[in-house]
């Protein structure tokens, strides 16, 4: 008997949403779901790391700590449910899951930061995780990506990925 209403917040505005959710969603909300990707938050750090800049991972860790701090601030000031996504494996030209250097390259970068994020968010009471990486593994990396969606909506996921994620969030 409940008719939910969904509002999509502004693209790439995680920090602003955490600091002022009512402005992002044009009014009060009962549930906030923050879904993010490494490529959106850490594009420069990924490029640097893959280009041989050893400090790229450290800079990425710092930005991730800032995001966790923003989520903690959101949780402290928001009475509703907070769900935060575990970032999926990056997509795009730099992402080659079968590359011989993936274990220490982009794959290692992703695992390190996803693990750090899960550990840090786990210390914030009342924040739930939606594992986009698990959804991606369930659907399959290649089947999860839809370049058409990326070019149309700045969101790279296929309908199959989004349907699986929707069921998980529900």
PDB file of C-alpha atoms in Angstrom:
ATOM      1  CA  UNK A   1       0.000   0.000   0.000  1.00  0.00           C
ATOM      2  CA  UNK A   2       2.994   2.329  -0.148  1.00  0.00           C
ATOM      3  CA  UNK A   3       3.679   4.251  -3.347  1.00  0.00           C
ATOM      4  CA  UNK A   4       7.383   5.104  -3.358  1.00  0.00           C
ATOM      5  CA  UNK A   5       8.710   8.165  -5.112  1.00  0.00           C
ATOM      6  CA  UNK A   6      12.253   8.235  -6.481  1.00  0.00           C
ATOM      7  CA  UNK A   7      14.387  11.284  -7.015  1.00  0.00           C
ATOM      8  CA  UNK A   8      17.759  11.042  -8.696  1.00  0.00           C
ATOM      9  CA  UNK A   9      20.283  13.429  -7.228  1.00  0.00           C
ATOM     10  CA  UNK A  10      22.683  15.477  -9.323  1.00  0.00           C
ATOM     11  CA  UNK A  11      25.464  13.607 -11.121  1.00  0.00           C
ATOM     12  CA  UNK A  12      28.845  13.456  -9.390  1.00  0.00           C
ATOM     13  CA  UNK A  13      27.718  15.446  -6.349  1.00  0.00           C
ATOM     14  CA  UNK A  14      28.302  12.920  -3.552  1.00  0.00           C
ATOM     15  CA  UNK A  15      29.895  15.348  -1.138  1.00  0.00           C
ATOM     16  CA  UNK A  16      27.263  18.023  -1.692  1.00  0.00           C
ATOM     17  CA  UNK A  17      24.496  15.440  -1.212  1.00  0.00           C
ATOM     18  CA  UNK A  18      26.028  14.237   2.057  1.00  0.00           C
ATOM     19  CA  UNK A  19      26.335  17.787   3.358  1.00  0.00           C
ATOM     20  CA  UNK A  20      22.865  18.984   2.279  1.00  0.00           C
ATOM     21  CA  UNK A  21      20.588  16.135   1.189  1.00  0.00           C
ATOM     22  CA  UNK A  22      17.435  18.246   1.105  1.00  0.00           C
ATOM     23  CA  UNK A  23      18.983  20.541  -1.494  1.00  0.00           C
ATOM     24  CA  UNK A  24      20.058  17.576  -3.638  1.00  0.00           C
ATOM     25  CA  UNK A  25      16.618  15.933  -3.553  1.00  0.00           C
ATOM     26  CA  UNK A  26      14.489  19.112  -3.381  1.00  0.00           C
ATOM     27  CA  UNK A  27      13.001  18.254  -0.003  1.00  0.00           C
ATOM     28  CA  UNK A  28      13.054  15.611   2.703  1.00  0.00           C
ATOM     29  CA  UNK A  29      13.772  11.935   2.018  1.00  0.00           C
ATOM     30  CA  UNK A  30      13.266   8.721   3.959  1.00  0.00           C
ATOM     31  CA  UNK A  31      16.111   6.813   2.289  1.00  0.00           C
ATOM     32  CA  UNK A  32      19.290   8.007   0.607  1.00  0.00           C
ATOM     33  CA  UNK A  33      21.222   5.642  -1.643  1.00  0.00           C
ATOM     34  CA  UNK A  34      24.675   6.820  -2.732  1.00  0.00           C
ATOM     35  CA  UNK A  35      25.953   4.830  -5.712  1.00  0.00           C
ATOM     36  CA  UNK A  36      29.365   5.832  -6.984  1.00  0.00           C
ATOM     37  CA  UNK A  37      32.166   4.611  -9.226  1.00  0.00           C
ATOM     38  CA  UNK A  38      35.920   4.876  -8.872  1.00  0.00           C
ATOM     39  CA  UNK A  39      36.153   6.396 -12.359  1.00  0.00           C
ATOM     40  CA  UNK A  40      33.914   9.293 -11.362  1.00  0.00           C
ATOM     41  CA  UNK A  41      35.523  10.120  -8.025  1.00  0.00           C
ATOM     42  CA  UNK A  42      39.148   9.169  -8.737  1.00  0.00           C
ATOM     43  CA  UNK A  43      39.772   9.537 -12.499  1.00  0.00           C
ATOM     44  CA  UNK A  44      43.010  11.488 -12.075  1.00  0.00           C
ATOM     45  CA  UNK A  45      44.316   9.097  -9.439  1.00  0.00           C
ATOM     46  CA  UNK A  46      43.524   6.047 -11.600  1.00  0.00           C
ATOM     47  CA  UNK A  47      45.269   7.581 -14.614  1.00  0.00           C
ATOM     48  CA  UNK A  48      48.296   8.506 -12.505  1.00  0.00           C
ATOM     49  CA  UNK A  49      48.530   5.092 -10.888  1.00  0.00           C
ATOM     50  CA  UNK A  50      48.248   3.273 -14.199  1.00  0.00           C
ATOM     51  CA  UNK A  51      50.823   5.666 -15.655  1.00  0.00           C
ATOM     52  CA  UNK A  52      53.380   4.687 -13.014  1.00  0.00           C
ATOM     53  CA  UNK A  53      52.710   7.402 -10.415  1.00  0.00           C
ATOM     54  CA  UNK A  54      53.133   5.480  -7.156  1.00  0.00           C
ATOM     55  CA  UNK A  55      51.513   8.332  -5.194  1.00  0.00           C
ATOM     56  CA  UNK A  56      48.253   7.940  -7.164  1.00  0.00           C
ATOM     57  CA  UNK A  57      47.010   5.236  -4.825  1.00  0.00           C
ATOM     58  CA  UNK A  58      47.808   7.340  -1.748  1.00  0.00           C
ATOM     59  CA  UNK A  59      45.934  10.332  -3.192  1.00  0.00           C
ATOM     60  CA  UNK A  60      43.000   8.032  -3.950  1.00  0.00           C
ATOM     61  CA  UNK A  61      43.027   6.755  -0.362  1.00  0.00           C
ATOM     62  CA  UNK A  62      42.852  10.355   0.871  1.00  0.00           C
ATOM     63  CA  UNK A  63      39.849  11.148  -1.319  1.00  0.00           C
ATOM     64  CA  UNK A  64      38.181   7.962  -0.161  1.00  0.00           C
ATOM     65  CA  UNK A  65      38.710   8.978   3.468  1.00  0.00           C
ATOM     66  CA  UNK A  66      37.056  12.310   2.655  1.00  0.00           C
ATOM     67  CA  UNK A  67      34.055  10.487   1.171  1.00  0.00           C
ATOM     68  CA  UNK A  68      33.749   8.287   4.253  1.00  0.00           C
ATOM     69  CA  UNK A  69      33.854  11.443   6.399  1.00  0.00           C
ATOM     70  CA  UNK A  70      31.054  12.971   4.327  1.00  0.00           C
ATOM     71  CA  UNK A  71      28.956   9.803   4.701  1.00  0.00           C
ATOM     72  CA  UNK A  72      29.547   9.910   8.475  1.00  0.00           C
ATOM     73  CA  UNK A  73      28.367  13.516   8.508  1.00  0.00           C
ATOM     74  CA  UNK A  74      25.269  12.557   6.487  1.00  0.00           C
ATOM     75  CA  UNK A  75      24.512   9.702   8.904  1.00  0.00           C
ATOM     76  CA  UNK A  76      24.879  12.023  11.903  1.00  0.00           C
ATOM     77  CA  UNK A  77      22.391  14.556  10.535  1.00  0.00           C
ATOM     78  CA  UNK A  78      19.915  12.392   8.605  1.00  0.00           C
ATOM     79  CA  UNK A  79      17.233  10.359  10.376  1.00  0.00           C
ATOM     80  CA  UNK A  80      16.339   8.059   7.468  1.00  0.00           C
ATOM     81  CA  UNK A  81      18.077   5.010   6.019  1.00  0.00           C
ATOM     82  CA  UNK A  82      21.487   5.484   4.372  1.00  0.00           C
ATOM     83  CA  UNK A  83      22.733   2.960   1.797  1.00  0.00           C
ATOM     84  CA  UNK A  84      26.126   3.368   0.152  1.00  0.00           C
ATOM     85  CA  UNK A  85      27.432   1.420  -2.820  1.00  0.00           C
ATOM     86  CA  UNK A  86      30.646  -0.579  -2.869  1.00  0.00           C
ATOM     87  CA  UNK A  87      32.232   0.559  -6.138  1.00  0.00           C
ATOM     88  CA  UNK A  88      32.194  -1.888  -9.039  1.00  0.00           C
ATOM     89  CA  UNK A  89      35.277  -2.752 -11.074  1.00  0.00           C
ATOM     90  CA  UNK A  90      36.029   0.250 -13.319  1.00  0.00           C
ATOM     91  CA  UNK A  91      34.856   0.260 -16.917  1.00  0.00           C
ATOM     92  CA  UNK A  92      36.284   2.044 -19.921  1.00  0.00           C
ATOM     93  CA  UNK A  93      39.514   1.994 -21.908  1.00  0.00           C
ATOM     94  CA  UNK A  94      41.826   1.481 -18.916  1.00  0.00           C
ATOM     95  CA  UNK A  95      39.799  -1.476 -17.630  1.00  0.00           C
ATOM     96  CA  UNK A  96      40.999  -4.809 -18.971  1.00  0.00           C
ATOM     97  CA  UNK A  97      40.122  -7.524 -16.502  1.00  0.00           C
ATOM     98  CA  UNK A  98      42.201 -10.088 -18.407  1.00  0.00           C
ATOM     99  CA  UNK A  99      45.352  -7.968 -18.727  1.00  0.00           C
ATOM    100  CA  UNK A 100      48.396  -9.740 -17.317  1.00  0.00           C
ATOM    101  CA  UNK A 101      49.152  -6.766 -15.066  1.00  0.00           C
ATOM    102  CA  UNK A 102      45.569  -6.475 -13.734  1.00  0.00           C
ATOM    103  CA  UNK A 103      46.332  -8.148 -10.399  1.00  0.00           C
ATOM    104  CA  UNK A 104      48.762  -5.382  -9.473  1.00  0.00           C
ATOM    105  CA  UNK A 105      47.321  -2.753 -11.799  1.00  0.00           C
ATOM    106  CA  UNK A 106      43.721  -1.619 -11.972  1.00  0.00           C
ATOM    107  CA  UNK A 107      42.470  -4.798 -10.278  1.00  0.00           C
ATOM    108  CA  UNK A 108      44.779  -4.240  -7.322  1.00  0.00           C
ATOM    109  CA  UNK A 109      43.824  -0.559  -7.206  1.00  0.00           C
ATOM    110  CA  UNK A 110      40.125  -1.486  -7.122  1.00  0.00           C
ATOM    111  CA  UNK A 111      40.504  -4.225  -4.487  1.00  0.00           C
ATOM    112  CA  UNK A 112      42.601  -1.999  -2.221  1.00  0.00           C
ATOM    113  CA  UNK A 113      40.159   0.904  -2.322  1.00  0.00           C
ATOM    114  CA  UNK A 114      36.991  -1.212  -2.159  1.00  0.00           C
ATOM    115  CA  UNK A 115      38.385  -3.006   0.903  1.00  0.00           C
ATOM    116  CA  UNK A 116      39.359   0.265   2.570  1.00  0.00           C
ATOM    117  CA  UNK A 117      35.903   1.679   1.853  1.00  0.00           C
ATOM    118  CA  UNK A 118      34.018  -1.347   3.214  1.00  0.00           C
ATOM    119  CA  UNK A 119      36.154  -1.370   6.374  1.00  0.00           C
ATOM    120  CA  UNK A 120      35.665   2.353   6.976  1.00  0.00           C
ATOM    121  CA  UNK A 121      31.917   2.414   6.262  1.00  0.00           C
ATOM    122  CA  UNK A 122      31.521  -0.603   8.555  1.00  0.00           C
ATOM    123  CA  UNK A 123      32.593   1.637  11.439  1.00  0.00           C
ATOM    124  CA  UNK A 124      29.626   3.982  10.888  1.00  0.00           C
ATOM    125  CA  UNK A 125      26.503   2.736  12.667  1.00  0.00           C
ATOM    126  CA  UNK A 126      23.343   2.707  10.586  1.00  0.00           C
ATOM    127  CA  UNK A 127      24.933   2.763   7.116  1.00  0.00           C
ATOM    128  CA  UNK A 128      24.099  -0.171   4.865  1.00  0.00           C
ATOM    129  CA  UNK A 129      26.189  -1.348   1.925  1.00  0.00           C
ATOM    130  CA  UNK A 130      24.922  -2.223  -1.552  1.00  0.00           C
ATOM    131  CA  UNK A 131      27.671  -4.215  -3.233  1.00  0.00           C
ATOM    132  CA  UNK A 132      27.753  -3.039  -6.853  1.00  0.00           C
ATOM    133  CA  UNK A 133      30.878  -5.128  -7.373  1.00  0.00           C
ATOM    134  CA  UNK A 134      28.943  -8.278  -6.375  1.00  0.00           C
ATOM    135  CA  UNK A 135      26.130  -7.337  -8.766  1.00  0.00           C
ATOM    136  CA  UNK A 136      28.723  -6.828 -11.495  1.00  0.00           C
ATOM    137  CA  UNK A 137      30.229 -10.254 -10.802  1.00  0.00           C
ATOM    138  CA  UNK A 138      26.760 -11.871 -10.774  1.00  0.00           C
ATOM    139  CA  UNK A 139      25.741 -10.339 -14.111  1.00  0.00           C
ATOM    140  CA  UNK A 140      29.227 -10.559 -15.635  1.00  0.00           C
ATOM    141  CA  UNK A 141      31.625  -7.705 -16.306  1.00  0.00           C
ATOM    142  CA  UNK A 142      31.016  -7.554 -20.056  1.00  0.00           C
ATOM    143  CA  UNK A 143      27.232  -7.911 -19.674  1.00  0.00           C
ATOM    144  CA  UNK A 144      27.161  -5.195 -16.985  1.00  0.00           C
ATOM    145  CA  UNK A 145      28.473  -2.470 -19.255  1.00  0.00           C
ATOM    146  CA  UNK A 146      26.380  -0.627 -21.852  1.00  0.00           C
ATOM    147  CA  UNK A 147      28.312   2.141 -23.650  1.00  0.00           C
ATOM    148  CA  UNK A 148      25.056   3.518 -25.073  1.00  0.00           C
ATOM    149  CA  UNK A 149      23.802   4.212 -21.552  1.00  0.00           C
ATOM    150  CA  UNK A 150      27.093   5.943 -20.755  1.00  0.00           C
ATOM    151  CA  UNK A 151      26.820   8.295 -23.711  1.00  0.00           C
ATOM    152  CA  UNK A 152      23.114   8.981 -23.168  1.00  0.00           C
ATOM    153  CA  UNK A 153      22.947   9.227 -19.367  1.00  0.00           C
ATOM    154  CA  UNK A 154      26.534   9.254 -17.995  1.00  0.00           C
ATOM    155  CA  UNK A 155      25.730   5.893 -16.391  1.00  0.00           C
ATOM    156  CA  UNK A 156      27.445   2.877 -17.933  1.00  0.00           C
ATOM    157  CA  UNK A 157      25.332  -0.006 -16.660  1.00  0.00           C
ATOM    158  CA  UNK A 158      23.207  -2.379 -18.710  1.00  0.00           C
ATOM    159  CA  UNK A 159      19.545  -3.086 -18.057  1.00  0.00           C
ATOM    160  CA  UNK A 160      20.489  -6.511 -16.665  1.00  0.00           C
ATOM    161  CA  UNK A 161      22.868  -4.914 -14.161  1.00  0.00           C
ATOM    162  CA  UNK A 162      20.310  -2.286 -13.146  1.00  0.00           C
ATOM    163  CA  UNK A 163      17.519  -4.877 -12.747  1.00  0.00           C
ATOM    164  CA  UNK A 164      19.734  -7.025 -10.507  1.00  0.00           C
ATOM    165  CA  UNK A 165      20.790  -3.983  -8.480  1.00  0.00           C
ATOM    166  CA  UNK A 166      17.180  -2.847  -8.156  1.00  0.00           C
ATOM    167  CA  UNK A 167      16.160  -6.216  -6.738  1.00  0.00           C
ATOM    168  CA  UNK A 168      19.058  -6.100  -4.278  1.00  0.00           C
ATOM    169  CA  UNK A 169      18.183  -2.591  -3.122  1.00  0.00           C
ATOM    170  CA  UNK A 170      14.493  -3.496  -2.830  1.00  0.00           C
TER     171      UNK A 170
END
